Structure formats: structure tokens, C-alpha cells
Short mmCIF file of C-alpha atoms in Angstrom, two decimals:
data_model
loop_
_atom_site.label_atom_id
_atom_site.label_comp_id
_atom_site.label_asym_id
_atom_site.label_seq_id
_atom_site.Cartn_x
_atom_site.Cartn_y
_atom_site.Cartn_z
CA MET A 201 3.90 -14.56 -27.49
CA GLN A 202 5.19 -11.02 -27.18
CA ARG A 203 3.80 -7.72 -25.97
CA ARG A 204 4.53 -4.32 -27.46
CA PHE A 205 4.21 -1.16 -25.41
CA ARG A 206 4.81 2.34 -26.70
CA GLY A 207 8.36 3.37 -25.91
CA TYR A 208 9.61 -0.10 -24.90
CA GLY A 209 9.76 -2.07 -28.12
CA LEU A 210 9.28 -5.82 -27.91
CA ILE A 211 9.35 -7.28 -24.43
CA ALA A 212 9.53 -11.02 -24.05
CA MET A 213 6.78 -12.49 -21.95
CA PRO A 214 7.90 -14.37 -18.84
CA PRO A 215 7.98 -18.09 -19.43
CA VAL A 216 4.59 -19.67 -18.90
CA MET A 217 4.43 -21.71 -15.70
CA THR A 218 2.01 -24.57 -15.17
CA PRO A 219 0.67 -22.97 -11.95
CA ARG A 220 -0.13 -19.80 -13.91
CA THR A 221 -3.75 -20.91 -14.18
CA ASP A 222 -3.77 -22.56 -10.75
CA ARG A 223 -6.37 -20.63 -8.76
CA CYS A 224 -4.99 -22.04 -5.50
CA ALA A 225 -1.66 -20.39 -6.23
CA LEU A 226 -3.33 -17.09 -7.10
CA TRP A 227 -5.60 -17.07 -4.05
CA SER A 228 -2.58 -17.89 -1.90
CA TRP A 229 -0.85 -14.87 -3.43
CA ALA A 230 -3.91 -12.66 -2.83
CA PHE A 231 -4.17 -13.68 0.82
CA TYR A 232 -0.78 -12.12 1.45
CA ASP A 233 -2.57 -8.77 1.11
CA TRP A 234 -4.96 -9.99 3.84
CA ALA A 235 -1.93 -10.84 6.03
CA ASN A 236 0.18 -7.74 5.39
CA SER A 237 -2.62 -5.24 5.99
CA SER A 238 -2.73 -6.25 9.65
CA PHE A 239 0.46 -4.30 10.30
CA ALA A 240 -0.83 -1.12 8.66
CA ALA A 241 -4.20 -1.27 10.42
CA LEU A 242 -3.14 -2.18 13.94
CA VAL A 243 0.42 -0.90 14.28
CA GLN A 244 0.62 2.13 12.01
CA THR A 245 -2.91 3.48 12.32
CA PHE A 246 -5.43 2.44 14.94
CA VAL A 247 -3.88 0.66 17.94
CA PHE A 248 -0.14 0.96 18.55
CA ALA A 249 0.29 4.44 17.07
CA ALA A 250 -2.44 5.79 19.35
CA TYR A 251 -1.06 3.84 22.34
CA PHE A 252 2.41 5.27 21.72
CA ALA A 253 1.22 8.88 21.54
CA ARG A 254 -1.10 8.68 24.53
CA ALA A 255 0.69 6.33 26.93
CA VAL A 256 4.35 5.84 25.99
CA ALA A 257 5.48 9.31 24.93
CA GLU A 258 5.82 12.24 27.33
CA ASN A 259 2.51 13.64 26.09
CA GLU A 260 0.26 13.29 23.07
CA THR A 261 1.69 16.29 21.23
CA VAL A 262 5.29 15.16 21.64
CA GLY A 263 4.32 11.57 20.81
CA THR A 264 2.58 12.60 17.60
CA ALA A 265 5.66 14.55 16.53
CA GLN A 266 8.01 11.66 17.38
CA TRP A 267 5.83 9.15 15.53
CA GLY A 268 5.63 11.42 12.51
CA SER A 269 9.41 11.86 12.46
CA MET A 270 9.93 8.10 12.63
CA MET A 271 7.51 7.53 9.75
CA GLY A 272 9.23 10.25 7.74
CA ILE A 273 12.68 8.69 8.23
CA THR A 274 11.47 5.21 7.30
CA GLY A 275 9.70 6.71 4.29
CA VAL A 276 13.00 8.14 3.05
CA CYS A 277 14.71 4.75 3.59
CA ILE A 278 11.95 2.99 1.65
CA ALA A 279 12.12 5.53 -1.16
CA LEU A 280 15.91 5.27 -1.49
CA GLY A 281 16.31 1.53 -0.90
CA GLY A 282 13.31 0.21 -2.82
CA PRO A 283 14.61 0.55 -6.38
CA LEU A 284 17.98 -0.94 -5.43
CA LEU A 285 16.45 -3.93 -3.65
CA GLY A 286 14.15 -4.54 -6.59
CA ALA A 287 17.07 -4.42 -9.02
CA VAL A 288 19.09 -6.83 -6.87
CA ALA A 289 16.18 -9.27 -6.81
CA ASP A 290 15.88 -8.99 -10.61
CA ARG A 291 19.52 -9.98 -10.94
CA SER A 292 19.38 -12.81 -8.39
CA GLY A 293 16.34 -14.24 -10.17
CA ARG A 294 14.11 -15.04 -7.19
CA ARG A 295 11.61 -12.95 -5.22
CA LYS A 296 10.24 -15.24 -2.53
CA PRO A 297 13.49 -15.35 -0.49
CA TRP A 298 13.47 -11.55 -0.32
CA LEU A 299 9.76 -11.54 0.44
CA GLY A 300 10.35 -14.05 3.23
CA LEU A 301 13.23 -12.03 4.68
CA PHE A 302 11.29 -8.78 4.96
CA THR A 303 8.08 -10.52 6.04
CA GLY A 304 9.98 -12.16 8.90
CA MET A 305 11.56 -8.84 9.77
CA CYS A 306 8.13 -7.21 10.11
CA ILE A 307 6.61 -10.11 12.06
CA LEU A 308 9.46 -10.22 14.60
CA ALA A 309 9.42 -6.44 15.11
CA THR A 310 5.64 -6.49 15.57
CA ALA A 311 5.75 -9.29 18.13
CA ALA A 312 8.51 -7.46 20.02
CA LEU A 313 6.22 -4.42 20.48
CA TRP A 314 4.61 -6.46 23.28
CA SER A 315 7.56 -5.34 25.43
CA ILE A 316 6.74 -1.62 25.14
CA GLU A 317 5.32 -0.49 28.48
CA PRO A 318 3.46 2.81 29.06
CA SER A 319 6.50 4.82 30.12
CA PRO A 320 8.71 7.43 28.38
CA GLU A 321 11.74 5.21 28.88
CA PHE A 322 10.32 2.93 26.16
CA VAL A 323 10.02 5.69 23.55
CA TRP A 324 13.15 4.84 21.58
CA PRO A 325 12.66 1.04 21.60
CA ALA A 326 9.08 1.64 20.41
CA LEU A 327 10.16 3.92 17.58
CA VAL A 328 12.96 1.61 16.47
CA LEU A 329 10.75 -1.50 16.45
CA ALA A 330 7.91 0.28 14.67
CA GLY A 331 10.38 1.67 12.13
CA VAL A 332 11.92 -1.75 11.48
CA GLY A 333 8.46 -3.25 11.11
CA THR A 334 7.46 -0.53 8.64
CA LEU A 335 10.59 -1.11 6.55
CA GLY A 336 9.93 -4.85 6.50
CA SER A 337 6.27 -4.42 5.56
CA GLU A 338 6.92 -1.93 2.75
CA TYR A 339 9.96 -3.71 1.32
CA ALA A 340 8.05 -7.01 1.32
CA MET A 341 5.32 -5.45 -0.82
CA ILE A 342 7.86 -4.59 -3.54
CA PHE A 343 8.58 -8.27 -4.18
CA TYR A 344 4.99 -9.34 -3.57
CA ASN A 345 3.68 -6.90 -6.20
CA ALA A 346 6.36 -7.96 -8.69
CA MET A 347 5.17 -11.60 -8.49
CA LEU A 348 1.73 -10.89 -9.96
CA PRO A 349 2.59 -10.78 -13.70
CA ASP A 350 4.31 -14.19 -13.43
CA LEU A 351 1.19 -15.73 -11.88
CA ALA A 352 -1.82 -14.28 -13.68
CA GLU A 353 -2.60 -14.17 -17.37
CA PRO A 354 -2.33 -10.62 -18.77
CA LYS A 355 -6.10 -10.43 -19.22
CA ALA A 356 -6.66 -11.29 -15.53
CA ILE A 357 -4.01 -9.14 -13.84
CA GLY A 358 -6.51 -6.38 -13.06
CA ARG A 359 -9.04 -8.60 -11.31
CA TRP A 360 -6.41 -10.37 -9.19
CA SER A 361 -4.82 -7.08 -8.20
CA GLY A 362 -8.26 -5.77 -7.20
CA TRP A 363 -9.25 -8.93 -5.34
CA GLY A 364 -5.96 -8.88 -3.45
CA TRP A 365 -6.38 -5.24 -2.50
CA GLY A 366 -9.96 -5.91 -1.40
CA LEU A 367 -8.79 -8.81 0.77
CA GLY A 368 -6.25 -6.46 2.30
CA TYR A 369 -8.94 -4.03 3.44
CA ALA A 370 -11.08 -6.91 4.71
CA GLY A 371 -8.24 -8.55 6.63
CA GLY A 372 -7.26 -5.34 8.38
CA LEU A 373 -10.84 -4.66 9.41
CA VAL A 374 -11.52 -8.19 10.68
CA LEU A 375 -8.38 -8.16 12.81
CA LEU A 376 -9.15 -4.65 14.04
CA LEU A 377 -12.58 -5.75 15.24
CA ILE A 378 -11.08 -8.82 16.93
CA ALA A 379 -8.49 -6.64 18.65
CA LEU A 380 -10.94 -3.99 19.79
CA TYR A 381 -13.70 -6.26 21.04
CA GLY A 382 -11.46 -9.16 22.07
CA PHE A 383 -8.78 -7.23 23.96
CA VAL A 384 -9.06 -3.44 24.11
CA GLU A 385 -12.65 -2.53 24.95
CA VAL A 386 -14.02 -2.70 28.49
CA GLY A 387 -15.72 -6.08 28.93
CA ALA A 388 -13.66 -7.62 26.10
CA TRP A 389 -14.04 -11.27 25.15
CA PHE A 390 -10.65 -12.23 26.64
CA ALA A 391 -9.82 -11.36 30.24
CA VAL A 392 -6.41 -9.78 29.70
CA SER A 393 -5.07 -7.72 32.60
CA ARG A 394 -5.17 -3.97 32.07
CA GLU A 395 -2.12 -3.44 34.29
CA LYS A 396 0.67 -1.68 32.39
CA ALA A 397 -1.64 -1.65 29.34
CA MET A 398 -1.22 -5.37 28.76
CA HIS A 399 -4.65 -5.51 27.09
CA VAL A 400 -3.34 -3.15 24.39
CA ARG A 401 0.14 -4.64 24.17
CA ALA A 402 -1.36 -8.13 23.69
CA VAL A 403 -2.69 -6.95 20.32
CA MET A 404 0.88 -6.85 18.96
CA PRO A 405 1.64 -10.61 19.23
CA LEU A 406 -1.89 -11.19 17.92
CA THR A 407 -1.03 -9.08 14.87
CA ALA A 408 2.28 -10.89 14.37
CA CYS A 409 0.56 -14.30 14.53
CA TRP A 410 -2.12 -13.13 12.08
CA TYR A 411 0.56 -12.00 9.62
CA LEU A 412 2.50 -15.25 10.03
CA ILE A 413 -0.49 -17.57 9.59
CA PHE A 414 -1.99 -15.89 6.55
CA CYS A 415 1.31 -15.36 4.71
CA LEU A 416 2.06 -19.09 4.80
CA PRO A 417 -0.20 -20.04 1.84
CA LEU A 418 1.91 -17.87 -0.46
CA PHE A 419 5.15 -19.53 0.61
CA LEU A 420 3.62 -23.02 0.45
CA TRP A 421 1.55 -22.94 -2.73
CA THR A 422 2.51 -19.91 -4.84
CA PRO A 423 5.45 -20.59 -7.17
CA ASP A 424 8.36 -18.22 -7.45
CA ALA A 425 9.50 -16.88 -10.81
CA PRO A 426 12.05 -19.23 -12.42
CA PRO A 427 15.55 -17.74 -12.66
CA SER A 428 15.30 -17.67 -16.46
CA SER A 429 12.62 -14.96 -16.27
CA ALA A 430 15.23 -12.50 -15.09
CA GLY A 431 18.27 -14.00 -16.74
CA SER A 432 20.64 -16.46 -15.07
CA ALA A 433 20.55 -16.35 -11.28
CA LEU A 434 23.61 -14.69 -9.76
CA PRO A 435 25.26 -14.92 -6.33
CA LEU A 436 24.27 -12.19 -3.87
CA GLY A 437 27.51 -10.19 -4.23
CA GLN A 438 27.24 -10.04 -8.01
CA SER A 439 23.52 -9.33 -7.76
CA VAL A 440 24.19 -6.28 -5.59
CA LYS A 441 26.87 -4.97 -7.97
CA GLN A 442 24.72 -5.49 -11.03
CA GLY A 443 21.65 -4.13 -9.22
CA ILE A 444 23.46 -0.86 -8.46
CA ALA A 445 24.64 -0.68 -12.06
CA GLN A 446 21.09 -1.33 -13.30
CA VAL A 447 19.63 1.51 -11.20
CA ARG A 448 22.29 3.88 -12.52
CA LEU A 449 21.62 2.77 -16.08
CA SER A 450 17.87 3.22 -15.67
CA LEU A 451 18.37 6.75 -14.37
CA LYS A 452 20.67 7.55 -17.31
CA GLU A 453 18.26 6.05 -19.83
CA VAL A 454 15.14 7.50 -18.25
CA ARG A 455 13.79 8.50 -21.68
CA LYS A 456 13.58 4.83 -22.59
CA TYR A 457 11.01 4.41 -19.83
CA ARG A 458 9.36 7.79 -20.32
CA ASP A 459 5.80 6.50 -20.09
CA ILE A 460 6.49 4.60 -16.88
CA GLY A 461 8.13 7.73 -15.51
CA ILE A 462 5.07 9.86 -16.28
CA PHE A 463 2.82 7.25 -14.67
CA LEU A 464 4.93 7.14 -11.50
CA LEU A 465 4.98 10.94 -11.38
CA ALA A 466 1.19 11.07 -11.73
CA ARG A 467 0.83 8.42 -9.02
CA LEU A 468 3.12 10.45 -6.78
CA PHE A 469 0.52 13.24 -6.74
CA TYR A 470 -2.74 11.30 -6.54
CA ASN A 471 -1.34 8.83 -4.00
CA ASP A 472 -0.24 11.78 -1.86
CA GLY A 473 -3.79 13.13 -2.15
CA LEU A 474 -5.25 9.82 -0.93
CA THR A 475 -2.73 9.57 1.92
CA THR A 476 -3.50 13.13 3.03
CA MET A 477 -7.23 12.46 2.82
CA PHE A 478 -6.95 9.53 5.22
CA ALA A 479 -4.47 11.29 7.49
CA PHE A 480 -6.58 14.43 7.94
CA GLY A 481 -10.07 12.99 7.44
CA GLY A 482 -10.61 12.43 11.16
CA ILE A 483 -9.31 15.88 12.05
CA TYR A 484 -11.63 17.45 9.46
CA ALA A 485 -14.62 15.43 10.67
CA ALA A 486 -13.99 16.47 14.28
CA GLY A 487 -13.22 20.13 13.63
CA THR A 488 -15.78 20.92 10.94
CA PHE A 489 -18.64 18.57 11.81
CA GLY A 490 -18.05 18.05 15.54
CA MET A 491 -17.91 14.26 15.27
CA THR A 492 -16.89 12.36 18.41
CA PRO A 493 -13.93 9.92 18.49
CA SER A 494 -16.28 6.92 18.40
CA GLN A 495 -18.13 8.39 15.42
CA ILE A 496 -14.84 9.01 13.63
CA ILE A 497 -13.70 5.42 14.22
CA LEU A 498 -17.04 4.15 12.93
CA PHE A 499 -16.72 6.37 9.87
CA GLY A 500 -13.18 5.06 9.32
CA VAL A 501 -14.43 1.48 9.49
CA GLY A 502 -17.18 2.29 6.98
CA LEU A 503 -14.73 4.00 4.65
CA ASN A 504 -12.43 0.97 4.70
CA VAL A 505 -15.38 -1.33 4.02
CA THR A 506 -16.45 0.62 0.93
CA ALA A 507 -12.83 0.90 -0.25
CA GLY A 508 -12.42 -2.87 0.02
CA LEU A 509 -15.69 -3.51 -1.78
CA GLY A 510 -14.66 -1.07 -4.49
CA ALA A 511 -11.27 -2.71 -5.00
CA ALA A 512 -12.78 -6.19 -5.27
CA GLY A 513 -16.04 -5.29 -7.02
CA PHE A 514 -14.58 -2.99 -9.65
CA ALA A 515 -11.71 -5.35 -10.53
CA TRP A 516 -13.63 -6.36 -13.69
CA MET A 517 -13.38 -2.77 -14.95
CA ASP A 518 -9.59 -3.01 -14.96
CA ASP A 519 -9.61 -6.08 -17.21
CA ARG A 520 -12.33 -4.75 -19.52
CA LEU A 521 -11.43 -1.06 -19.83
CA GLY A 522 -7.77 -1.25 -18.83
CA PRO A 523 -6.03 -0.01 -15.68
CA ARG A 524 -5.40 3.48 -17.11
CA ARG A 525 -9.09 4.13 -17.82
CA THR A 526 -10.07 2.65 -14.44
CA ILE A 527 -7.71 5.03 -12.63
CA GLN A 528 -9.01 8.00 -14.64
CA ILE A 529 -12.67 7.23 -13.88
CA SER A 530 -11.95 6.58 -10.21
CA LEU A 531 -9.95 9.80 -9.82
CA LEU A 532 -12.74 11.80 -11.47
CA CYS A 533 -15.28 10.35 -9.04
CA LEU A 534 -12.94 10.86 -6.08
CA THR A 535 -12.35 14.49 -7.00
CA GLY A 536 -16.07 15.11 -7.41
CA CYS A 537 -16.96 13.51 -4.07
CA ALA A 538 -14.15 15.37 -2.30
CA ALA A 539 -15.36 18.68 -3.74
CA VAL A 540 -18.88 18.01 -2.45
CA ILE A 541 -17.60 17.00 1.00
CA LEU A 542 -15.64 20.26 1.28
CA SER A 543 -18.75 22.29 0.52
CA VAL A 544 -21.58 20.53 2.41
CA ARG A 545 -22.69 21.54 5.92
CA SER A 546 -24.77 18.47 6.74
CA VAL A 547 -23.22 15.59 8.71
CA SER A 548 -25.45 13.09 6.87
CA LEU A 549 -24.21 14.36 3.48
CA PHE A 550 -20.63 14.16 4.75
CA TRP A 551 -21.23 10.52 5.70
CA GLY A 552 -22.99 9.72 2.44
CA PHE A 553 -20.46 11.21 0.04
CA GLY A 554 -17.57 10.05 2.23
CA LEU A 555 -18.66 6.43 2.04
CA VAL A 556 -19.33 6.72 -1.69
CA MET A 557 -15.85 8.15 -2.13
CA GLY A 558 -14.45 5.02 -0.50
CA PHE A 559 -15.69 2.89 -3.39
CA PHE A 560 -13.19 4.61 -5.71
CA VAL A 561 -10.15 4.59 -3.40
CA GLY A 562 -9.57 0.85 -3.75
CA PRO A 563 -9.76 0.76 -7.57
CA VAL A 564 -7.21 3.58 -7.85
CA GLN A 565 -4.73 1.68 -5.70
CA ALA A 566 -5.36 -1.76 -7.20
CA SER A 567 -5.26 -0.54 -10.82
CA SER A 568 -2.04 1.37 -10.16
CA ARG A 569 -0.39 -1.92 -9.28
CA SER A 570 -2.05 -3.55 -12.29
CA TYR A 571 -0.85 -0.86 -14.72
CA LEU A 572 2.78 -1.23 -13.70
CA ALA A 573 2.49 -5.03 -13.74
CA HIS A 574 1.42 -4.78 -17.39
CA VAL A 575 4.03 -2.34 -18.65
CA ALA A 576 7.16 -3.00 -16.56
CA PRO A 577 9.78 -4.92 -18.60
CA ALA A 578 10.13 -8.42 -17.15
CA GLU A 579 13.90 -8.20 -16.70
CA ILE A 580 13.67 -5.12 -14.42
CA ARG A 581 10.23 -5.64 -12.90
CA GLY A 582 11.51 -5.70 -9.32
CA GLU A 583 13.33 -2.42 -9.83
CA MET A 584 10.20 -0.84 -11.30
CA PHE A 585 8.14 -1.88 -8.29
CA GLY A 586 10.89 -0.41 -6.14
CA LEU A 587 10.34 2.88 -7.99
CA PHE A 588 6.61 2.30 -7.44
CA ALA A 589 7.29 2.25 -3.69
CA LEU A 590 9.42 5.39 -4.07
CA SER A 591 6.59 7.23 -5.84
CA GLY A 592 4.35 6.46 -2.87
CA LYS A 593 6.80 7.75 -0.26
CA VAL A 594 9.18 10.36 -1.62
CA THR A 595 6.74 13.29 -1.32
CA SER A 596 4.58 12.00 1.54
CA PHE A 597 5.28 15.29 3.31
CA LEU A 598 3.79 17.41 0.49
CA GLY A 599 0.09 16.89 1.23
CA PRO A 600 0.28 17.59 4.98
CA LEU A 601 2.39 20.69 4.33
CA LEU A 602 -0.10 22.02 1.78
CA VAL A 603 -3.01 21.38 4.14
CA GLY A 604 -1.21 23.22 6.94
CA TRP A 605 -0.24 26.22 4.80
CA LEU A 606 -3.65 26.58 3.17
CA THR A 607 -5.42 26.23 6.52
CA VAL A 608 -3.37 29.08 7.96
CA ALA A 609 -3.74 31.20 4.82
CA SER A 610 -7.51 30.70 4.52
CA GLY A 611 -8.29 30.50 8.21
CA SER A 612 -10.49 27.43 7.72
CA GLN A 613 -10.20 23.65 7.54
CA ARG A 614 -12.19 23.63 4.32
CA GLY A 615 -9.62 25.86 2.66
CA GLY A 616 -6.78 23.70 3.93
CA MET A 617 -8.34 20.43 2.80
CA SER A 618 -8.72 21.83 -0.72
CA ALA A 619 -5.08 20.77 -1.15
CA ILE A 620 -6.43 17.26 -1.68
CA LEU A 621 -8.36 18.44 -4.74
CA VAL A 622 -5.17 19.95 -6.16
CA LEU A 623 -3.17 16.74 -5.66
CA LEU A 624 -5.89 14.51 -7.11
CA GLY A 625 -6.35 16.90 -10.03
CA VAL A 626 -2.65 16.96 -10.92
CA GLY A 627 -2.53 13.17 -10.74
CA LEU A 628 -5.60 12.91 -12.97
CA VAL A 629 -4.05 15.18 -15.60
CA GLY A 630 -0.90 13.05 -15.48
CA MET A 631 -2.92 9.89 -16.15
CA PHE A 632 -4.20 11.40 -19.41
CA LEU A 633 -0.57 11.68 -20.55
CA VAL A 634 0.32 8.00 -20.15
CA PRO A 635 -0.60 5.46 -22.83
CA PRO A 636 -3.06 2.63 -22.29
CA VAL A 637 -1.78 -0.91 -22.00
CA ARG A 638 -1.38 -2.29 -25.49
CA GLU A 639 -0.92 -5.92 -26.37
CA ASN A 640 0.16 -7.56 -29.61
CA LYS A 641 -0.71 -11.22 -29.44
CA GLU A 642 0.76 -13.44 -32.04
#
């Protein structure tokens, strides 16, 4: 069986593995999303990031700037290192060892955040550990994503990508609720001392244990790609040399992968729009609608719930209509909802359209992974998912800058947030320039 994609010629299918139809193996793969999302939800977003800015740094303003700088630096490292690591893994022939390495790196760094006390003297250890954890989490996802086409039949890649993404949202939310009501809130379930913020710091080993426990099914029951799917396995030294050469060759022969390049460029814009929407959504809700911190957190929980339901529930659309069409429809709906949100004055309408918008965030993200899983040549799949990581990080500064400039120029938050419409719109136009997934079954 072979597949033909416009611009790539004939690409040999990876060798069929017996576990390819093993649902246990696939669910074990999907639960890694459930495990990995704990780091993003509790370290990068809701718990440790806020604790760092408010209690560890000199003050909240300085802490926000320091945290942003750390995330920017790690983003550059991820963007630059991702394609190379993916290419090295392609040459070495296995992905699970790399996945295990970076998973362990993230888990250890997360557990070590327990040691960060509420004092400015812990600023640099906190930033270093959080940065190492972020690198581990993001690099692990490169190899995790690249495993999907070897596990699922082509006709089922979309649904498994969507179900995995939905589990990711669900896992992050479940652990967040456990952390908040079990440790952080006054009158929490567990009587952890509040001296030196131990009730907050205790969430970090909890997060590390969650990640460790729920990543184990993948390593126990999900098979790795056989070396023959990427050529003969090579020693690490040769893999690195050939990986560097492969990245150089891909950059020189970029026209050969023109359609993938256009897709990654389109994703660069619409992913930046989604990232900016989440980053500034709380600020917009507070400044324009006067929502309190508790209301904003509740809205964030609701948005993640609808995004998870959308990713899991709309997974069938990917397999029936194709990932390209799913992304197009979702981006159209996202842009429409965002336009309404920027024009309404009612808090209830903001809530309503905001939660509806969440249903289309998950499908965009899940189908982006699915599209690349379909079209990336098997022999350089890891490298392509490294470029996928690059497209999600290399311009992460663009959205926030546009929001800031437009806010100053227009004198209003609504004017500033219109940058999101621009980014989503450019990404949508780009998705009309890429071809649909085409299969030629013999």
C-alpha cells in the first residue's frame, strides 16, 4: 500500500505492526496527552506561574517580566532544537527513548519546584527549573506526535488525535481542581501547612507524580516504531551527524516540501492567534467587562471544558471531511465568535460566545497534528514534527506585540484585541492554499 500526496511523489507506508489495531496501545498513547497537560496547566499557567510572580519575585510586575523572558528564551530553544532532535530520532530509528528522556527531564524539574520558597533569592532556581521543565515537555511532544501515524490506520488518525487532545484538556482540568480544592484553597481537603507557601509548593510534586503515573501506559503498552520504518538504526554519533545533514538538506530542498511549508506557515499565524487569545483573554475580561479574578478563573475552566469537548467530539469530522477542511471550518467559526466578542457589551453574551468559541479551539489544534501526521514523509517524520514545534514557537512574540501596539494606537482593549482576528484570518487564508490529504490505495 502506498500513499500519494501532491508534491511528494510516492511515499512508502510504514510497515504495518500487529498492535496497529490494538486499542489498548492507542488509548495508552492518548493518555500521554492527559499526563503531559498537567505541566502546562499547573506549572505554566495557573499555579506555579502565579505563585512565582506574586510570592517569589520582587514584585508582580518584575515577576511577570522575568517569567515572560524565561518563556521567550525557552521558546527560541524549542524552535531551534526541535527540527534537529526530530531528524536525529529519524536517523536513530526509535522515538520512545527520546520521549522517555525528555519526559523524565520534565518530571524531575517539576518535582524540584517544591524547593522554591517565597523569597527573591529563589528567583533564578525557579526560572531555571521551570525553563528545563518547559523544554522537556515541549521536546517530548515532538516524539509523541510523531508516533501517531505508526499506531493508527490512516482513516482513524483524525479521531485519535482529537481524542488525545480532548484527554489533554480533561487531564489538566481534573488535576487543577484537585490542586485547588485539595491543597490551595482555604479549608482544603488535605491539611498542608501554609507556612512558606508549602500548600502551593506541594502541588509541584503532585503534578510530577501525575505526569509519571499517567505516562507509564504509553511506555508499557504502546509499541515503538521498528527501526526499518526510518531506515537502519544508527549509533547516536552518526545519528546526530546525519540529522544535521538532513535538516540542511530539507532547508535546501524546501520546494520539495512546499505544501508542508505553506501549512506550517499558516499554522504559525493561527496558532499565534489562539495563544494570544488565551494569554490576553483574562486581561480583556477584567478590563472591558469588569470580571473578578474568581469569575475569570471560572470562565477559563469553562473554556477549557468546551475546548476539550470540541477536540474529542469533533474528531469524527477530521476522518470524514479531512483535517484541512476541519481546520478551515473551525477557524471560520473561531473568527466569527471572536468578532462578536469584540463588539458585544453584555457580560452574558461574552460568556456565551466565549464558551462556544472554545468548541472550535480543540479541533484546530488536534487536526493540525492530524494533517501533518498524514502528509509528513515517514523517513523524516520526526524532523517535520520538530518543524511543527518551531511553527508554534518562533513567532510567539508577534501576537502580544500586535495587541500592545494596537491598544496604544486605538486607545482601547477592543482595538488591541482585534489583532487576534488578523492572525486567525491570515492563518485561514493560508489553509485554503494547502492541498487536502489525498490517498491512493492499491
